[in-house]
Coordinates of C-alpha atoms in Angstrom, one line a residue:
M8 CA 1.0 -45.0 65.2
K9 CA 0.7 -41.7 67.0
Q10 CA 4.5 -41.4 67.2
E11 CA 4.9 -42.5 63.6
L12 CA 2.4 -39.8 62.5
A13 CA 4.4 -37.1 64.5
T14 CA 7.7 -38.2 62.9
L15 CA 6.1 -38.2 59.4
H16 CA 4.7 -34.7 60.0
T17 CA 8.0 -33.3 61.2
K18 CA 9.9 -34.9 58.3
A19 CA 7.4 -33.5 55.7
L20 CA 7.8 -30.0 57.1
Q21 CA 11.5 -30.1 57.0
E22 CA 11.6 -31.3 53.5
L23 CA 9.1 -28.7 52.5
E24 CA 11.5 -26.0 53.8
D25 CA 14.1 -27.1 51.3
V26 CA 11.8 -27.0 48.2
Q27 CA 12.5 -24.0 46.0
D28 CA 10.7 -24.7 42.7
T29 CA 7.3 -25.9 41.5
K30 CA 8.6 -29.2 40.1
R31 CA 10.0 -30.3 43.5
L32 CA 6.9 -28.9 45.2
G33 CA 4.8 -31.2 43.1
E34 CA 7.0 -34.2 44.0
W35 CA 6.7 -33.3 47.7
R36 CA 2.9 -33.2 47.3
V37 CA 2.7 -36.7 45.8
T38 CA 5.0 -38.1 48.5
Y39 CA 3.2 -36.7 51.6
L40 CA -0.4 -35.9 50.4
G41 CA -0.9 -38.3 47.5
K42 CA -3.1 -41.4 47.3
K43 CA 0.0 -43.6 47.9
S44 CA 1.6 -41.4 50.6
E45 CA 2.5 -42.6 54.1
L46 CA -0.3 -40.4 55.5
T47 CA -2.8 -42.3 53.4
T48 CA -1.3 -45.6 54.5
L49 CA -1.7 -44.6 58.2
S50 CA -5.3 -43.6 57.6
K51 CA -6.0 -47.1 56.1
Q52 CA -4.5 -48.7 59.3
M53 CA -7.0 -47.0 61.6
G54 CA -9.1 -50.2 61.5
Q55 CA -6.6 -51.9 63.6
L56 CA -7.1 -49.5 66.5
D57 CA -9.7 -50.1 69.3
A58 CA -13.0 -48.2 69.4
Q59 CA -11.8 -45.6 72.0
T60 CA -8.4 -44.8 70.2
R61 CA -9.7 -44.7 66.7
P62 CA -11.7 -41.4 66.9
L63 CA -8.8 -39.6 68.6
F64 CA -6.2 -40.8 66.1
G65 CA -8.6 -40.0 63.3
Q66 CA -8.9 -36.4 64.5
L67 CA -5.1 -36.1 65.0
L68 CA -4.6 -37.5 61.5
N69 CA -6.9 -34.9 59.9
E70 CA -5.2 -32.1 61.8
R71 CA -1.8 -33.2 60.6
R72 CA -3.1 -33.5 57.0
Q73 CA -4.7 -30.0 57.1
A74 CA -1.5 -28.6 58.6
L75 CA 0.5 -30.1 55.7
E76 CA -1.9 -28.9 53.1
S77 CA -1.8 -25.4 54.6
A78 CA 1.9 -25.5 54.6
F79 CA 1.9 -26.7 51.0
T80 CA -0.5 -23.9 49.9
S81 CA 1.7 -21.3 51.6
K82 CA 4.9 -22.7 50.0
R83 CA 3.3 -22.8 46.6
E84 CA 2.2 -19.2 46.8
A85 CA 5.7 -18.2 47.9
I86 CA 7.4 -20.1 45.1
E87 CA 5.0 -18.8 42.4
S88 CA 5.5 -15.2 43.7
A89 CA 9.3 -15.6 43.7
E90 CA 9.2 -17.0 40.1
Q91 CA 7.0 -14.2 38.9
N92 CA 9.3 -11.6 40.5
A93 CA 12.3 -13.3 38.8
R94 CA 10.5 -13.2 35.4
L95 CA 9.5 -9.6 35.8
A96 CA 13.1 -8.7 36.7
A97 CA 14.4 -10.5 33.7
E98 CA 11.8 -8.9 31.3
T99 CA 12.1 -5.4 32.7
I100 CA 12.3 -2.8 29.9
D101 CA 15.0 -0.2 30.1
V102 CA 13.2 2.9 29.0
T103 CA 16.6 4.7 28.6
L104 CA 17.6 2.5 25.6
P105 CA 17.0 3.9 22.2
G106 CA 13.9 2.6 20.4
R107 CA 14.0 0.0 17.7
H108 CA 14.1 1.5 14.2
T109 CA 11.0 1.0 12.1
D110 CA 11.1 1.2 8.4
V111 CA 8.7 3.8 7.1
G112 CA 7.5 3.6 3.5
A113 CA 7.0 6.5 1.1
V114 CA 4.8 7.3 -1.8
H115 CA 6.4 6.3 -5.1
P116 CA 7.4 9.3 -7.2
I117 CA 5.0 8.4 -10.0
S118 CA 2.1 8.0 -7.5
R119 CA 3.1 11.3 -5.9
V120 CA 3.1 13.1 -9.3
I121 CA -0.3 11.6 -10.2
R122 CA -1.8 12.7 -6.9
D123 CA -0.4 16.2 -7.4
I124 CA -1.9 16.4 -10.9
E125 CA -5.3 15.0 -9.7
D126 CA -5.4 17.6 -6.9
I127 CA -4.7 20.4 -9.3
F128 CA -7.4 19.4 -11.8
L129 CA -9.9 18.6 -9.0
G130 CA -9.4 22.2 -8.0
M131 CA -10.4 23.3 -11.5
G132 CA -13.6 21.3 -11.3
F133 CA -12.5 18.2 -13.2
M134 CA -13.7 14.8 -12.4
I135 CA -11.4 11.7 -12.2
A136 CA -12.4 8.7 -14.3
D137 CA -11.0 5.2 -14.7
G138 CA -11.1 2.8 -17.7
P139 CA -10.2 -0.8 -18.6
E140 CA -6.5 -1.6 -19.5
V141 CA -7.7 -4.3 -21.8
E142 CA -9.5 -2.3 -24.5
T143 CA -11.3 -3.0 -27.8
D144 CA -9.9 -1.9 -31.1
R145 CA -13.0 0.1 -31.6
Y146 CA -12.5 2.3 -28.6
N147 CA -8.6 2.4 -28.7
F148 CA -8.5 3.3 -32.4
E149 CA -11.6 3.6 -34.6
M150 CA -13.7 5.8 -32.3
L151 CA -10.7 8.1 -32.1
N152 CA -10.6 8.6 -35.9
L153 CA -8.1 5.8 -36.4
P154 CA -9.7 3.3 -38.8
K155 CA -7.9 0.0 -39.4
D156 CA -6.1 1.2 -42.5
H157 CA -5.1 4.6 -41.0
P158 CA -1.3 5.1 -41.3
A159 CA -1.2 6.8 -37.8
R160 CA -1.7 3.4 -36.2
D161 CA 2.0 2.8 -37.0
M162 CA 2.9 5.5 -34.4
Q163 CA 1.7 3.1 -31.7
D164 CA 3.1 -0.4 -31.8
T165 CA 0.5 -2.4 -30.0
F166 CA 0.1 -5.5 -27.8
Y167 CA -2.8 -7.4 -29.4
I168 CA -4.6 -10.2 -27.5
T169 CA -7.0 -11.0 -30.4
D170 CA -7.9 -9.2 -33.6
E171 CA -10.4 -7.0 -31.5
L172 CA -8.8 -7.0 -28.1
L173 CA -5.6 -5.2 -27.1
M174 CA -3.7 -3.7 -24.2
R175 CA -4.6 -0.1 -24.5
T176 CA -1.9 2.2 -26.0
H177 CA -3.2 5.4 -24.4
T178 CA -5.9 6.5 -22.0
S179 CA -7.6 8.4 -24.9
P180 CA -10.3 5.7 -25.3
M181 CA -11.9 7.1 -22.2
Q182 CA -12.6 10.3 -24.2
V183 CA -15.2 8.4 -26.1
R184 CA -16.4 6.2 -23.2
T185 CA -16.9 9.3 -21.0
M186 CA -18.8 11.2 -23.8
E187 CA -21.0 8.1 -24.3
Q188 CA -21.7 7.9 -20.6
M189 CA -22.4 11.6 -20.2
H190 CA -24.4 12.1 -23.4
P191 CA -26.3 14.3 -23.9
H192 CA -25.1 16.3 -20.9
A193 CA -22.5 19.0 -20.9
P194 CA -20.1 20.4 -19.9
I195 CA -17.7 17.4 -19.5
K196 CA -14.6 18.0 -17.6
V197 CA -12.6 14.9 -16.7
I198 CA -9.0 13.5 -16.3
V199 CA -8.2 9.8 -16.7
P200 CA -5.0 8.5 -15.1
G201 CA -4.0 5.0 -15.8
R202 CA -1.4 2.5 -17.1
V203 CA -0.8 2.0 -20.9
Y204 CA 1.2 -0.5 -22.9
R205 CA 3.2 -0.2 -26.1
R206 CA 5.8 -2.5 -27.8
D207 CA 8.6 0.0 -27.2
E208 CA 12.3 -1.1 -26.4
D209 CA 13.1 -0.1 -22.8
D210 CA 15.7 2.5 -22.6
A211 CA 16.4 5.7 -20.7
T212 CA 13.3 7.5 -21.9
H213 CA 11.0 4.7 -23.0
S214 CA 9.2 1.8 -21.4
H215 CA 6.8 -0.9 -22.7
A216 CA 4.4 -0.1 -19.7
F217 CA 4.0 3.4 -18.4
T218 CA 1.3 5.7 -17.0
Q219 CA -0.6 8.4 -18.8
I220 CA -3.1 11.1 -17.8
E221 CA -5.8 12.1 -20.4
G222 CA -7.8 15.2 -20.0
L223 CA -11.0 16.2 -21.8
V224 CA -13.3 19.2 -21.8
V225 CA -16.5 19.3 -24.0
D226 CA -19.1 22.1 -24.0
Q227 CA -20.5 24.8 -26.3
G228 CA -18.0 27.5 -27.3
I229 CA -14.8 25.8 -26.2
R230 CA -11.8 27.4 -27.9
M231 CA -8.0 26.8 -28.2
S232 CA -7.4 29.7 -25.8
D233 CA -9.3 27.8 -23.1
L234 CA -6.9 24.9 -23.6
K235 CA -3.9 27.1 -23.2
G236 CA -5.3 28.8 -20.2
V237 CA -6.0 25.4 -18.4
L238 CA -2.6 24.1 -19.2
E239 CA -0.8 27.3 -18.1
A240 CA -2.7 27.3 -14.8
F241 CA -1.7 23.5 -14.4
A242 CA 1.9 24.3 -15.1
K243 CA 2.1 27.2 -12.6
A244 CA 0.4 25.0 -9.9
L245 CA 2.9 22.1 -10.5
F246 CA 6.1 23.9 -11.2
G247 CA 5.7 27.4 -9.8
E248 CA 4.2 30.7 -10.7
H249 CA 7.1 31.6 -12.9
Q250 CA 6.1 28.9 -15.4
R251 CA 4.9 29.6 -18.9
V252 CA 3.7 27.3 -21.7
R253 CA 3.9 27.5 -25.5
L254 CA 2.0 25.5 -28.1
R255 CA 3.7 24.2 -31.3
P256 CA 1.7 22.9 -34.2
S257 CA 1.6 19.0 -34.4
Y258 CA -0.6 16.2 -35.5
F259 CA -2.8 13.7 -33.6
P260 CA -5.6 11.9 -35.4
F261 CA -8.2 12.6 -32.7
T262 CA -7.5 16.3 -32.3
E263 CA -7.7 19.1 -34.9
P264 CA -5.8 21.4 -34.6
S265 CA -3.2 19.7 -32.5
A266 CA -0.2 21.0 -30.6
E267 CA 2.9 19.9 -28.6
V268 CA 3.0 21.8 -25.4
D269 CA 6.3 23.0 -24.0
L270 CA 7.3 24.4 -20.5
V271 CA 10.1 26.7 -19.7
C272 CA 13.0 24.4 -18.8
V273 CA 12.8 23.6 -15.1
H274 CA 16.6 23.1 -14.9
C275 CA 17.8 26.4 -16.4
Q276 CA 14.6 28.6 -16.1
G277 CA 14.7 29.3 -19.8
R278 CA 18.4 30.3 -20.1
G279 CA 19.4 27.2 -22.1
C280 CA 21.1 24.1 -20.9
R281 CA 22.1 20.6 -21.9
V282 CA 18.7 19.2 -20.8
C283 CA 16.7 21.5 -23.0
K284 CA 19.4 21.5 -25.7
D285 CA 19.9 25.2 -25.2
T286 CA 16.3 26.1 -26.3
G287 CA 15.0 27.0 -22.9
W288 CA 11.9 24.8 -23.4
I289 CA 11.0 21.3 -22.6
E290 CA 8.2 19.3 -24.2
I291 CA 5.7 18.0 -21.6
L292 CA 2.5 16.9 -23.3
G293 CA 0.3 16.7 -26.4
A294 CA -3.0 18.5 -26.8
G295 CA -5.5 19.9 -29.2
M296 CA -9.2 20.5 -30.0
V297 CA -11.3 17.4 -30.1
H298 CA -11.7 16.3 -33.7
P299 CA -15.3 16.9 -35.0
R300 CA -15.5 13.4 -36.1
V301 CA -14.7 12.1 -32.6
L302 CA -17.4 14.3 -31.2
D303 CA -20.0 13.1 -33.8
M304 CA -19.1 9.4 -33.2
A305 CA -19.6 9.8 -29.5
G306 CA -23.0 11.4 -30.0
Y307 CA -22.2 15.1 -29.6
D308 CA -23.1 17.3 -32.6
S309 CA -19.8 19.0 -33.6
S310 CA -21.8 21.9 -35.1
I311 CA -22.9 22.7 -31.6
Y312 CA -20.3 21.3 -29.2
S313 CA -16.5 21.7 -29.2
G314 CA -13.8 20.5 -26.8
F315 CA -10.2 20.0 -26.1
A316 CA -8.1 17.1 -25.0
F317 CA -4.6 16.6 -23.7
G318 CA -2.4 13.7 -22.7
M319 CA 0.7 13.7 -20.5
G320 CA 3.0 11.1 -18.9
P321 CA 3.5 11.3 -15.1
E322 CA 6.9 9.6 -15.6
R323 CA 8.1 12.5 -17.8
I324 CA 6.9 15.0 -15.2
A325 CA 8.5 13.0 -12.3
M326 CA 11.8 13.0 -14.2
L327 CA 11.6 16.8 -14.6
K328 CA 10.4 17.5 -11.1
Y329 CA 12.8 15.3 -9.2
G330 CA 15.9 15.4 -11.5
I331 CA 15.6 11.6 -12.5
T332 CA 17.6 11.0 -15.7
D333 CA 16.6 7.4 -16.6
I334 CA 12.9 6.3 -16.7
R335 CA 14.0 2.8 -15.8
Q336 CA 14.9 4.0 -12.3
L337 CA 11.2 4.5 -11.7
Y338 CA 10.5 0.8 -12.2
Q339 CA 13.5 -1.0 -10.7
N340 CA 12.4 -0.7 -7.0
D341 CA 15.9 0.5 -6.1
L342 CA 15.6 1.5 -2.4
R343 CA 18.5 4.0 -2.8
L344 CA 16.2 6.0 -5.1
L345 CA 12.9 5.5 -3.4
R346 CA 14.2 6.3 0.2
Q347 CA 14.9 9.8 -1.0
F348 CA 11.1 10.4 -1.3
A349 CA 10.4 9.4 2.3
K350 CA 11.5 12.9 3.3
V351 CA 9.9 14.8 0.4

């Protein structure tokens, strides 16, 4: 049995030398150190030896087992180290290669214009308010001096949900909501950006859903000249110090007097071109003094308080500022257009 043990030990070490991967190493361990291995079989046969030989063979058997386990551990560490080195070599990053391109988003031109406008009016001391897009007929029309039989309602073709609920056609309802919330305090200086809805046919200059920014100032002694001064400061901040504004008489039910506000054409600088139809001016917004009836309905005594309001479309301003000729391009998510603003 002693000779058989020596032969088994030598054979096991020789086979271990040829093992090069963890799978074969596991098979070797089962063959020579497992419960059914020849080494285990020899240990079970020790009972056949006499009392003097048995301890000596047992000691020799343990030495051989420990030697094989030690050899197995060393071999396993060597194989694992080699496999890890091979993985590291295969996964090495070549730092000289160019980096992977990462798509970087950009602020949408409408959002960019709204942010610019908000920054300008915040600098003038205005607050920013937000209101519901699903509005009541009372706030959208009646509280703005537009009763149900008023012919001016025909100017705004409306999406009605019920007889009293609708998708707001302008951000002007926030004039009344803001005055009710602020009452009886003054002054009020607020702008209201938001989305509005009208049953318009979509074309190059119209959309059924678009954005609007409403402005409102209420205090004692507010005059039309204050309105022009604010709008001129706004135009210079947005389009450059060379800008000027002019007010043309117009009509809005919730302001009196009312005006259309024009800017010097941003394309020809007032010389006259196809865009401004050779007038040198481009209409940009509507404005006027808050109608006394609107003030009274909101709780402010029109004999004491006055105010002005204005409304503009960020899409219109974006088209002027960035040379966009079709409003539909702002809503079609065309990456060829939007990528241009990643560098603006």
